[in-house]
Coordinates of N, CA and C in Angstrom, one line a residue:
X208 N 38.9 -66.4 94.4 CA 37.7 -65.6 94.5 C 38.1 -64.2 95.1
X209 N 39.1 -64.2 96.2 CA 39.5 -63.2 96.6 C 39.9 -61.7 96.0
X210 N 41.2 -62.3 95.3 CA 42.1 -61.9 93.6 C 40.9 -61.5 93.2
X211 N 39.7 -62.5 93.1 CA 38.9 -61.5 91.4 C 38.3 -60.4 92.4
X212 N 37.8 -60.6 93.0 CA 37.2 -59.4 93.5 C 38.0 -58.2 93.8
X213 N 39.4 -58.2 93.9 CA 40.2 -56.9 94.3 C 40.6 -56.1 93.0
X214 N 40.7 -57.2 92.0 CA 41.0 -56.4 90.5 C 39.8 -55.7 90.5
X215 N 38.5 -56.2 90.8 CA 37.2 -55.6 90.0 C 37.0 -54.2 90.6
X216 N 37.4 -54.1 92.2 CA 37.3 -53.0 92.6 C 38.2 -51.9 92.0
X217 N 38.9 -52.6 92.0 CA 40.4 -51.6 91.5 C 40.1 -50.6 89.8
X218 N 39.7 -51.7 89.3 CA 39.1 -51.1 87.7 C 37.6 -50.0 88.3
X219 N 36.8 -50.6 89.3 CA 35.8 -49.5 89.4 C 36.3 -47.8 89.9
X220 N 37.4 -48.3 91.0 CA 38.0 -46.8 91.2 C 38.8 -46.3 90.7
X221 N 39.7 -47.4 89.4 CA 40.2 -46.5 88.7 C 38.9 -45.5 87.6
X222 N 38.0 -46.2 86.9 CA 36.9 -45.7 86.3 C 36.2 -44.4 87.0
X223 N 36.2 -44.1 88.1 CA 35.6 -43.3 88.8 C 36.4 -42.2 89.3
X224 N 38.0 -42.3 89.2 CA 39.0 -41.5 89.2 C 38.7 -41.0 88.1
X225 N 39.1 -41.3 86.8 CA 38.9 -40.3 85.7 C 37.4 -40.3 85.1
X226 N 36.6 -40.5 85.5 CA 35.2 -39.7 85.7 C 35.5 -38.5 86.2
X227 N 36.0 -38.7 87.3 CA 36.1 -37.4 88.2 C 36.8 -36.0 87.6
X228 N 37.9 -36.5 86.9 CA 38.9 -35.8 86.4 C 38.6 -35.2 84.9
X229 N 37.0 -36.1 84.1 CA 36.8 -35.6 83.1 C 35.8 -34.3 83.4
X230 N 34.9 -35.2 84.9 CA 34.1 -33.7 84.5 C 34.6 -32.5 85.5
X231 N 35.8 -32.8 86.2 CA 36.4 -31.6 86.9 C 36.8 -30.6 86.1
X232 N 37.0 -31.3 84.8 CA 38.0 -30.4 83.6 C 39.8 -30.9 83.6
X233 N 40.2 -31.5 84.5 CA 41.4 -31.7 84.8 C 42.0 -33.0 83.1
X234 N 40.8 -33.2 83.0 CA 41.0 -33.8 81.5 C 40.0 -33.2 80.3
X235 N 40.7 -32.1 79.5 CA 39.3 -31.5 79.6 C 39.4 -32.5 77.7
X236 N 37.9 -31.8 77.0 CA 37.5 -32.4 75.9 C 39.1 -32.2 74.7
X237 N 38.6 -33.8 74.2 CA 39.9 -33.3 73.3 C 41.3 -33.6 74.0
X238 N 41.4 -34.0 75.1 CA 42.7 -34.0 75.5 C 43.2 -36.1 75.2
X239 N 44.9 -36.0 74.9 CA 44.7 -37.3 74.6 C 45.3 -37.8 75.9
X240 N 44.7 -39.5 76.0 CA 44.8 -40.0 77.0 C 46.3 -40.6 77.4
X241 N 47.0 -40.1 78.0 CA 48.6 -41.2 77.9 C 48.5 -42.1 78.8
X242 N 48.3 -42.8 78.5 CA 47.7 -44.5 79.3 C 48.7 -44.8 80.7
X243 N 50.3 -44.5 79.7 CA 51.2 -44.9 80.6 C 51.0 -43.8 81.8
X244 N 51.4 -42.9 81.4 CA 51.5 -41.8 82.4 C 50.5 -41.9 83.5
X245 N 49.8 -41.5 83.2 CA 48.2 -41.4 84.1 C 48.0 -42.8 84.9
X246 N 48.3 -44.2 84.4 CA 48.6 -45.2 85.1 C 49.0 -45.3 86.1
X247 N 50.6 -44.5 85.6 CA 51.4 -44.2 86.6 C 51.0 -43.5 88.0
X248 N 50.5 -42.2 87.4 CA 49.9 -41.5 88.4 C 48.8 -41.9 89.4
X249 N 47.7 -42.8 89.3 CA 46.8 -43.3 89.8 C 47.7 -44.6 90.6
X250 N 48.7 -45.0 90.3 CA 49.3 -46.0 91.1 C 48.7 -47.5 90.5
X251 N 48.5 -47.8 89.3 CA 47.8 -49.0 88.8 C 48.5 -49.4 87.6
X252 N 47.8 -50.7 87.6 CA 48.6 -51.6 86.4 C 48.2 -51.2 84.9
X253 N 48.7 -51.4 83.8 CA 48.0 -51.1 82.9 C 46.3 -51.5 82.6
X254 N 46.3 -53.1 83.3 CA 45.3 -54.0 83.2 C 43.7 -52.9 83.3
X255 N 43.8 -52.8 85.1 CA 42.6 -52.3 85.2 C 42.3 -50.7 85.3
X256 N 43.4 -50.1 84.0 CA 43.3 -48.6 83.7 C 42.7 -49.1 82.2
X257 N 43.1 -49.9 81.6 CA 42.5 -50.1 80.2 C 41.1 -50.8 79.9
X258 N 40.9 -51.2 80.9 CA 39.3 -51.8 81.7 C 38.6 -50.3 81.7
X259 N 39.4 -49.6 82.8 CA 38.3 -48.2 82.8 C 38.0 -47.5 81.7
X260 N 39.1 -47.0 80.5 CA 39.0 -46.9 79.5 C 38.0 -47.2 79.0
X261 N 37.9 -48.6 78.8 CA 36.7 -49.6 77.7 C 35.7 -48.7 78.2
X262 N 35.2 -48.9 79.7 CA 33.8 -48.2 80.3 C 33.4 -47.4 79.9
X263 N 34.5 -46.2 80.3 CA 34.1 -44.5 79.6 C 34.1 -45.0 78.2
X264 N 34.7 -45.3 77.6 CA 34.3 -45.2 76.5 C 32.8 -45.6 75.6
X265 N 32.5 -47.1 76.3 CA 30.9 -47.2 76.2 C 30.0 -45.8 76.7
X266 N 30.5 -45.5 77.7 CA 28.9 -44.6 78.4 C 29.5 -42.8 77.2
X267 N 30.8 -43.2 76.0 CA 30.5 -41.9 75.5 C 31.3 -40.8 76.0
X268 N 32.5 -41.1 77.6 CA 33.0 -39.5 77.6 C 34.9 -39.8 77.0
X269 N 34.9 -41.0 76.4 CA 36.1 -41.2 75.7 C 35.6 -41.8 74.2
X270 N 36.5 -41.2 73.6 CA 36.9 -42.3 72.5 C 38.1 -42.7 72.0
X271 N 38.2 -43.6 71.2 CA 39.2 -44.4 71.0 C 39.4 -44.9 69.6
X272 N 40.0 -44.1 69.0 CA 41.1 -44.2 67.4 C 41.8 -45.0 67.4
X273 N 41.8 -46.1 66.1 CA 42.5 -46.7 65.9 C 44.1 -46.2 65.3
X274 N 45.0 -47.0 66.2 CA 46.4 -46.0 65.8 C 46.8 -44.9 66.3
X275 N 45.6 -44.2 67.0 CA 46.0 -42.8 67.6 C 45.9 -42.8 68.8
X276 N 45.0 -43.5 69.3 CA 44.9 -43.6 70.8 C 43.7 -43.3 71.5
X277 N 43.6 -43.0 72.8 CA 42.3 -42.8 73.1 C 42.2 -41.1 74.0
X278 N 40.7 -40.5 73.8 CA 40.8 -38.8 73.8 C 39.2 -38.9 74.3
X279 N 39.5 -37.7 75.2 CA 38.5 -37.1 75.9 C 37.5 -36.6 75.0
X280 N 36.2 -37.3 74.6 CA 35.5 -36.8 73.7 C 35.4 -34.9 74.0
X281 N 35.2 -34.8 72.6 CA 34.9 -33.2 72.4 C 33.4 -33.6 72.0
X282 N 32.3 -32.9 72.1 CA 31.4 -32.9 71.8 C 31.1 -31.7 70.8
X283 N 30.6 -32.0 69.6 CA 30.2 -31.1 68.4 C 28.9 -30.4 68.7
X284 N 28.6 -29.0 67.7 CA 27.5 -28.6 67.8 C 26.5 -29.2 67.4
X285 N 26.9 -30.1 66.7 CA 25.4 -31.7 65.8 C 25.2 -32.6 67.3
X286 N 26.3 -32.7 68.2 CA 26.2 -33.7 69.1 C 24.8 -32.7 70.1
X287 N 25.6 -31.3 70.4 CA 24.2 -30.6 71.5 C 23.1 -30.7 70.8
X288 N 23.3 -30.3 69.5 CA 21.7 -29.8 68.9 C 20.7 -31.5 69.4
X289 N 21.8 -32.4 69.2 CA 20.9 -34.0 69.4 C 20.2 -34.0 70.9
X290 N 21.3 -33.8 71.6 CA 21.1 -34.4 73.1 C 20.5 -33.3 74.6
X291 N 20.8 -31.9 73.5 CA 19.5 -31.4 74.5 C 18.2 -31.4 74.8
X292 N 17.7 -31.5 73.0 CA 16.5 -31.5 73.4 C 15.4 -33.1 74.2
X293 N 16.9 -34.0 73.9 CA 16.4 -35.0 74.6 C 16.1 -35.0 76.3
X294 N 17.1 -34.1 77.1 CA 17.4 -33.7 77.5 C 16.3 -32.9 78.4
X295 N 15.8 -32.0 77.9 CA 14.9 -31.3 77.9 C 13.5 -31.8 77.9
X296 N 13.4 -33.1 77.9 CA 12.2 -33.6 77.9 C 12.1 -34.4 78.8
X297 N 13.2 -35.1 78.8 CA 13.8 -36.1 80.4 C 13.4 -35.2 81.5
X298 N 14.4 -33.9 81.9 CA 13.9 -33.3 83.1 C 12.4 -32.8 83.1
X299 N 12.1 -32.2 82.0 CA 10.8 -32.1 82.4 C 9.8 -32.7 82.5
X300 N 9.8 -33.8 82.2 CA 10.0 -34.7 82.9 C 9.7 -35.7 84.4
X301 N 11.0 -35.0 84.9 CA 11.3 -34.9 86.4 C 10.1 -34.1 87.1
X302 N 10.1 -32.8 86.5 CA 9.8 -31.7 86.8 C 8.3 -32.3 87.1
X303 N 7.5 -32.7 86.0 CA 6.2 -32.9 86.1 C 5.7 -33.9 86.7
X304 N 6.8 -34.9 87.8 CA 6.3 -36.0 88.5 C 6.9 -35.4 90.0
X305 N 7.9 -34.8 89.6 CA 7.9 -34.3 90.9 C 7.1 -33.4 91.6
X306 N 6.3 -32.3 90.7 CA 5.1 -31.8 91.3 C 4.2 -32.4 92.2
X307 N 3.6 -33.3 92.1 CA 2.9 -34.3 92.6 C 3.3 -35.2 93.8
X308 N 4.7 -35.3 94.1 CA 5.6 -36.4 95.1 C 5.9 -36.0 96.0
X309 N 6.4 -34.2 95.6 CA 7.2 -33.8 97.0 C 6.4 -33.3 97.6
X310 N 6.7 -33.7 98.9 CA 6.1 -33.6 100.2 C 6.4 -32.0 100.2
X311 N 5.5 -30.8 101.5 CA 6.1 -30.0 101.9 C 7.5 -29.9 102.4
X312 N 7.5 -30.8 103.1 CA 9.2 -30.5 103.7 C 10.1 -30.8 102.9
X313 N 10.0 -31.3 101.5 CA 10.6 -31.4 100.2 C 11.1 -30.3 99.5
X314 N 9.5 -29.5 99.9 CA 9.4 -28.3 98.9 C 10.8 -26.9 99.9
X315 N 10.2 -27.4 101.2 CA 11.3 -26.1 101.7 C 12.2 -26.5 102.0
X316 N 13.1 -27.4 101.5 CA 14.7 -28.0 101.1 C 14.7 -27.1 100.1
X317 N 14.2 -27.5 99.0 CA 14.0 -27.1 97.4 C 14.1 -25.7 98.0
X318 N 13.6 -24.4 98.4 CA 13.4 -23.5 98.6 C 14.6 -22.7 99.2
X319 N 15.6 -23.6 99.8 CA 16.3 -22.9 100.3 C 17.5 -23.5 99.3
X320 N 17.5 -24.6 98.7 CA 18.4 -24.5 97.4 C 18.1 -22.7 96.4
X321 N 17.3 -22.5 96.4 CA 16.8 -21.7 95.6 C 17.5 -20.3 96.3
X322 N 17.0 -20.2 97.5 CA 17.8 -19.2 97.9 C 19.4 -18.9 98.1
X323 N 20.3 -20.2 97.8 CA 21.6 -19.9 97.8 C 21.8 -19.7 96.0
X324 N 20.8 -20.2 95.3 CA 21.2 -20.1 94.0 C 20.9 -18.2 93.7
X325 N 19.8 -18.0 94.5 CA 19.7 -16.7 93.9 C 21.2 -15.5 94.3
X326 N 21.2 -16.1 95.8 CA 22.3 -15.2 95.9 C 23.6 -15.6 95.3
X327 N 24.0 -16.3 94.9 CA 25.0 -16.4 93.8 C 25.4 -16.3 92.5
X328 N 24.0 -16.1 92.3 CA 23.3 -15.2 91.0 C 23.6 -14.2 90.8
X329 N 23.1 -13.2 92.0 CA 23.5 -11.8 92.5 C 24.7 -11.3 92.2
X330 N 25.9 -12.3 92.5 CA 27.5 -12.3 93.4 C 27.7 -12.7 92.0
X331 N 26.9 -13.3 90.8 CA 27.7 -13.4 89.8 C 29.1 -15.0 89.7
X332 N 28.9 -15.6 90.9 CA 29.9 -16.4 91.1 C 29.1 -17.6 90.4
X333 N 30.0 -18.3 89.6 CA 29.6 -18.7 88.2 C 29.8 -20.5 89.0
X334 N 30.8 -20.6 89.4 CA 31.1 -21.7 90.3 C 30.5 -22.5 90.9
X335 N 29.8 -21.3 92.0 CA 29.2 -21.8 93.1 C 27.7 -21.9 92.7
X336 N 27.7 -21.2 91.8 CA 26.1 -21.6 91.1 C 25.7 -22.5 90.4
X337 N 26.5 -22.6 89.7 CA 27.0 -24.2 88.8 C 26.4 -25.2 89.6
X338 N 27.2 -25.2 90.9 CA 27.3 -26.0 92.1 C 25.6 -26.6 92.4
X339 N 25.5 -25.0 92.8 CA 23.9 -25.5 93.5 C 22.5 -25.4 92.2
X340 N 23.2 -25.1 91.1 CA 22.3 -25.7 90.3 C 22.0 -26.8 89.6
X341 N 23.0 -27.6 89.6 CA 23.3 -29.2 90.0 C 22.4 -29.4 91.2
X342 N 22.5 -29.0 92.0 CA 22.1 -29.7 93.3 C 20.8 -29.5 92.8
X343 N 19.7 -28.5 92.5 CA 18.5 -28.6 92.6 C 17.9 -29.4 91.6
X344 N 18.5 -29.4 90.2 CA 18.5 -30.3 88.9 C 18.5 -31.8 89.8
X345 N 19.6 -32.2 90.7 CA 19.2 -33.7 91.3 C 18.4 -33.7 91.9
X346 N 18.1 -32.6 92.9 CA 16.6 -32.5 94.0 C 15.5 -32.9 93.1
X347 N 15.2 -32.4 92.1 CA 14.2 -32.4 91.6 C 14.0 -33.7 90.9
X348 N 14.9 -34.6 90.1 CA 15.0 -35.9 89.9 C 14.9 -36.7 90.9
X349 N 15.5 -36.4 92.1 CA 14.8 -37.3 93.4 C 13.6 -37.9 93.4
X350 N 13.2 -36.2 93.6 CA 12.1 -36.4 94.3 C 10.2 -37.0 92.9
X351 N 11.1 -36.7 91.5 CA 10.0 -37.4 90.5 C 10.4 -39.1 90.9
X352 N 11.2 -39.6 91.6 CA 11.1 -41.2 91.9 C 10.7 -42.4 91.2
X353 N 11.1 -41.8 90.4 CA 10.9 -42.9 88.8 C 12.4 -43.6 88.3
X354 N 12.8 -44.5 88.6 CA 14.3 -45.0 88.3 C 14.4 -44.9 87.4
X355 N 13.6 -45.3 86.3 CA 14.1 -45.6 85.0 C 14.3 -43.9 84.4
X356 N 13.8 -43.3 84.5 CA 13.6 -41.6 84.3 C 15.2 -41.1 84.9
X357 N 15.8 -41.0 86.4 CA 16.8 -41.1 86.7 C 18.0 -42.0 85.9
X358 N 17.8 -43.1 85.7 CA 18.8 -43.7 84.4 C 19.3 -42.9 83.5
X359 N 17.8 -42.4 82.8 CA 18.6 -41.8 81.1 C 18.6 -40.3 81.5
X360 N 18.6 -39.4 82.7 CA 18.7 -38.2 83.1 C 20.0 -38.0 82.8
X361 N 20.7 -39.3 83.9 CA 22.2 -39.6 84.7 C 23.1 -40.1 83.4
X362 N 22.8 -40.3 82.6 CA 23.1 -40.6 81.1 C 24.0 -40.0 80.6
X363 N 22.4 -38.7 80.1 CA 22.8 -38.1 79.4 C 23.5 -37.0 79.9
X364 N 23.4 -36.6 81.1 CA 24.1 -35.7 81.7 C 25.5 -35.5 82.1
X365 N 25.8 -37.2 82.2 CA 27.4 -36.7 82.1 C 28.2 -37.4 81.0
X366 N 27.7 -36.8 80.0 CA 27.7 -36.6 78.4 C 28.1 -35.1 78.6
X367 N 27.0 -34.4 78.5 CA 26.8 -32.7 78.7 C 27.5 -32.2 79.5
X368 N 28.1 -33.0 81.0 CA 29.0 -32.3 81.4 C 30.6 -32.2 80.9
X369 N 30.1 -32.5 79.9 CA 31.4 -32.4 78.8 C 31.4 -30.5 78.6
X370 N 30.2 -30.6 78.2 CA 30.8 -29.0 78.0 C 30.5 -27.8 79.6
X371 N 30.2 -28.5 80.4 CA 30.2 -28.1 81.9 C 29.4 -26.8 82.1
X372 N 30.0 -25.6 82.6 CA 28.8 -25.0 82.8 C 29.5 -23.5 82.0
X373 N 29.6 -23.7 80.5 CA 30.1 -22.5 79.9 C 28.9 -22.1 79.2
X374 N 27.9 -22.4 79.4 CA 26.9 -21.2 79.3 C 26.1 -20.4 80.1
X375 N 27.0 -20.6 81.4 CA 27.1 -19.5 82.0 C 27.9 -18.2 82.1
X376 N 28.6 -18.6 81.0 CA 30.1 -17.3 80.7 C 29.1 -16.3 79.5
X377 N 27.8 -16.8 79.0 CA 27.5 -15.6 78.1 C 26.5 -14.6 78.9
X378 N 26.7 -13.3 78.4 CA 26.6 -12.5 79.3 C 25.0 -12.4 79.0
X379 N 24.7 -12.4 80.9 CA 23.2 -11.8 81.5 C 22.7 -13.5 81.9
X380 N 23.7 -14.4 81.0 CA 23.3 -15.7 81.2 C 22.6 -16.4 82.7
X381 N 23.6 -16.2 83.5 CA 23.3 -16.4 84.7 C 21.6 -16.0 85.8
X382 N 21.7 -14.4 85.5 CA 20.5 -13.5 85.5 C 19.4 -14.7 85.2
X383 N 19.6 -15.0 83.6 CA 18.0 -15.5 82.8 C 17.8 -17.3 83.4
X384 N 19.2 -17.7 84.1 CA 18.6 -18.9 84.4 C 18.6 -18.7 85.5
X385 N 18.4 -18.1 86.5 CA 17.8 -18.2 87.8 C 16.2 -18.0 87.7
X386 N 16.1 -17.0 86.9 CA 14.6 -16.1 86.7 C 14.2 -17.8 86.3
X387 N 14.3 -18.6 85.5 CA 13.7 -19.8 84.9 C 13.6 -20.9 86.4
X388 N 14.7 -20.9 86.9 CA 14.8 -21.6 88.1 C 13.5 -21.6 89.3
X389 N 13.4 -20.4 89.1 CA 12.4 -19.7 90.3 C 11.0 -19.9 89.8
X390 N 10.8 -19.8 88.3 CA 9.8 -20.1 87.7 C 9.2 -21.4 88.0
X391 N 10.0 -22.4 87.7 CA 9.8 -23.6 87.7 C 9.8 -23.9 89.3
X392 N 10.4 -23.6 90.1 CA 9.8 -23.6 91.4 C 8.8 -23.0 91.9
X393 N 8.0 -22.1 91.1 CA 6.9 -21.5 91.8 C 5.7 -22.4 91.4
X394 N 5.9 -23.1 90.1 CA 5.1 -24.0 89.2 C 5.4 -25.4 90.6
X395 N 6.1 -26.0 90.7 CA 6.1 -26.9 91.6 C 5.4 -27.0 93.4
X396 N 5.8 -25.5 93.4 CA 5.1 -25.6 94.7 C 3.5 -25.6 94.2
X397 N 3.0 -24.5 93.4 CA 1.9 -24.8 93.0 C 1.3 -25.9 92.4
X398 N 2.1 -27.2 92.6 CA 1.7 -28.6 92.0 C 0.8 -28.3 90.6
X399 N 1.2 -28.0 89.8 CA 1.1 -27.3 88.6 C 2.7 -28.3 87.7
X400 N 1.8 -29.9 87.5 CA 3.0 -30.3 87.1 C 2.8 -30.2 85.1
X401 N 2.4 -29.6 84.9 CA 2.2 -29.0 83.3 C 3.3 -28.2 83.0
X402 N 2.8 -26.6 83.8 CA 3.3 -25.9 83.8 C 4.7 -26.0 84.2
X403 N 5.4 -27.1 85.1 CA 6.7 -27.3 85.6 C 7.3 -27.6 84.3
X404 N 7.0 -28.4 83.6 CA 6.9 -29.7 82.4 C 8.0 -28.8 81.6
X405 N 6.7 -27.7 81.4 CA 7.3 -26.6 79.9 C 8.5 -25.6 80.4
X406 N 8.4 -25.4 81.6 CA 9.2 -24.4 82.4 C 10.7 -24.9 81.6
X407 N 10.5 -26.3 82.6 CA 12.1 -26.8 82.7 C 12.3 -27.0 81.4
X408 N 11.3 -27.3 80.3 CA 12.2 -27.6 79.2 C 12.5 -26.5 78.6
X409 N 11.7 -25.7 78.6 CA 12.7 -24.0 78.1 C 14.0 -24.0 78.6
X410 N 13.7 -24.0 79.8 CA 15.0 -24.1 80.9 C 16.5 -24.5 80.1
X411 N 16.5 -26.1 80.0 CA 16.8 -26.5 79.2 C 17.4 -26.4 78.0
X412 N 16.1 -26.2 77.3 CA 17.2 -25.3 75.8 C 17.0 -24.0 75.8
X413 N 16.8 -23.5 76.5 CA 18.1 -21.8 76.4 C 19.4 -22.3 76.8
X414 N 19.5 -23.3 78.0 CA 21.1 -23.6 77.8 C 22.0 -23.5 77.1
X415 N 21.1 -24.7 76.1 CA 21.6 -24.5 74.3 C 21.7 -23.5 73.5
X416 N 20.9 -22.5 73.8 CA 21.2 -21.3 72.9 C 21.7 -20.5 73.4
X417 N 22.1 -20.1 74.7 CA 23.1 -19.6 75.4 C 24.7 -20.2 75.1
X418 N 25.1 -21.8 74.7 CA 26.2 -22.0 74.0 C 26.8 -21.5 72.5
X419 N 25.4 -21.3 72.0 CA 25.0 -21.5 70.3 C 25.7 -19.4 70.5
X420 N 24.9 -18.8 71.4 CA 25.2 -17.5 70.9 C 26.7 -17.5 71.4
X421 N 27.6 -17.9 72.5 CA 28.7 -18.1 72.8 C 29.6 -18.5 71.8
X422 N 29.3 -19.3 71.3 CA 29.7 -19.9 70.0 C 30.5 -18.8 69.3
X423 N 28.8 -18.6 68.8 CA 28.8 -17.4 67.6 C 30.0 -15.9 68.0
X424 N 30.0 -15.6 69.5 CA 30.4 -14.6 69.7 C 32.0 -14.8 69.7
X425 N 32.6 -16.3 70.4 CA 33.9 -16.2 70.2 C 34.4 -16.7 68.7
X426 N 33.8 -16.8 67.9 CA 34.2 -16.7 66.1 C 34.3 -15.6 65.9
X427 N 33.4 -14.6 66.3 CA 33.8 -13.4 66.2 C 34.8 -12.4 66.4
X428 N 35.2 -12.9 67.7 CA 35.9 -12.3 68.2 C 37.6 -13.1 68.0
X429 N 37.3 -13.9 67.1 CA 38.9 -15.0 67.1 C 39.5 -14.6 65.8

């Protein structure tokens, strides 16, 4: 009983190591997996590195070729066009239960996420914004406190963080999603969970069309 339980852990944190590593970028999309190597590196047996494998590959951020091996999914522009706008309806989703749940002292947490996002906005630091716009995107799933809602959010999202936060690299990008951010926060405080609804799903897919024109721009420029 002992034995099974120490393998089981061992396969969860090897799984959660390259989690980490896919959506750090340190494995970025497209990259192939060398089983042995990386094994090696993590300090584990082959057993419960090809256990973690199996996982990622169910939840979608690997896949696995017969004969070729196994590779950090790339996600296609057929794959965004699918999973934003799903995407986009999940959080808003969020947005329009959370109107209604959060407490004041909810709201000025939320408020002061807002204010490190704007100033990083400002500073143009692509990073640190990333950072705390994550943070408010979970704030706000919190606090709609619906599990099942939280499930397919957490899903699909680190799916999408396959392509991480490179639509923030197209220019003024940054700018247009704060202005949306702030929106949808002013809708929330005003418990105006409608208006939150549509905010965030705009929100949402301009993401996607901020990739789509990115896209377009480095074919141009290639």
């Amino acid at each position: 009983m002992s034995l099974k339980v120490v393998k089981t852990a061992l396969y969860v944190e090897v799984t959660e190591q390259l989690r980490s590593m896919i959506a750090g970028g340190v494995l970025s999309p497209g990259t192939w997996i060398d089983e042995q190597k990386l094994a090696e590196q993590l300090g584990v047996s082959r057993t419960p590195f090809r256990e973690a494998i199996r996982i990622l590959a169910s939840e979608g951020l690997l896949r696995i070729e017969p004969r070729r091996g196994c590779y950090v999914t790339e996600l296609t522009e057929k794959d965004l066009d699918e999973i934003f706008p799903l995407m986009a309806m999940l959080e808003g989703r969020c947005a329009f239960e959370a109107s209604s749940k959060a407490s004041d002292q909810d709201l000025n947490a939320l408020e002061m996420l807002h204010k490190k996002l704007k100033a990083y906005a400002k500073d143009k630091d692509i990073d640190r914004y990333y950072a705390t716009n994550r943070e408010i995107h979970l704030a706000i799933q919190h606090l709609a406190g619906n599990e099942w809602l939280t499930q397919m959010v957490h899903d699909l999202r680190r799916i999408l963080n396959l392509s991480r936060h490179r639509s923030l690299h197209h220019r003024g990008r940054i700018e247009e999603s704060c202005k949306e951010h702030m929106a949808v926060f002013e809708a929330l405080k005003a418990r105006d969970g409608k208006k939150a609804e549509i905010l965030m799903k705009d929100h949402i897919q301009n993401q996607r069309e901020a990739l789509r024109q990115l896209k377009s721009e480095q074919r141009l420029t290639a």
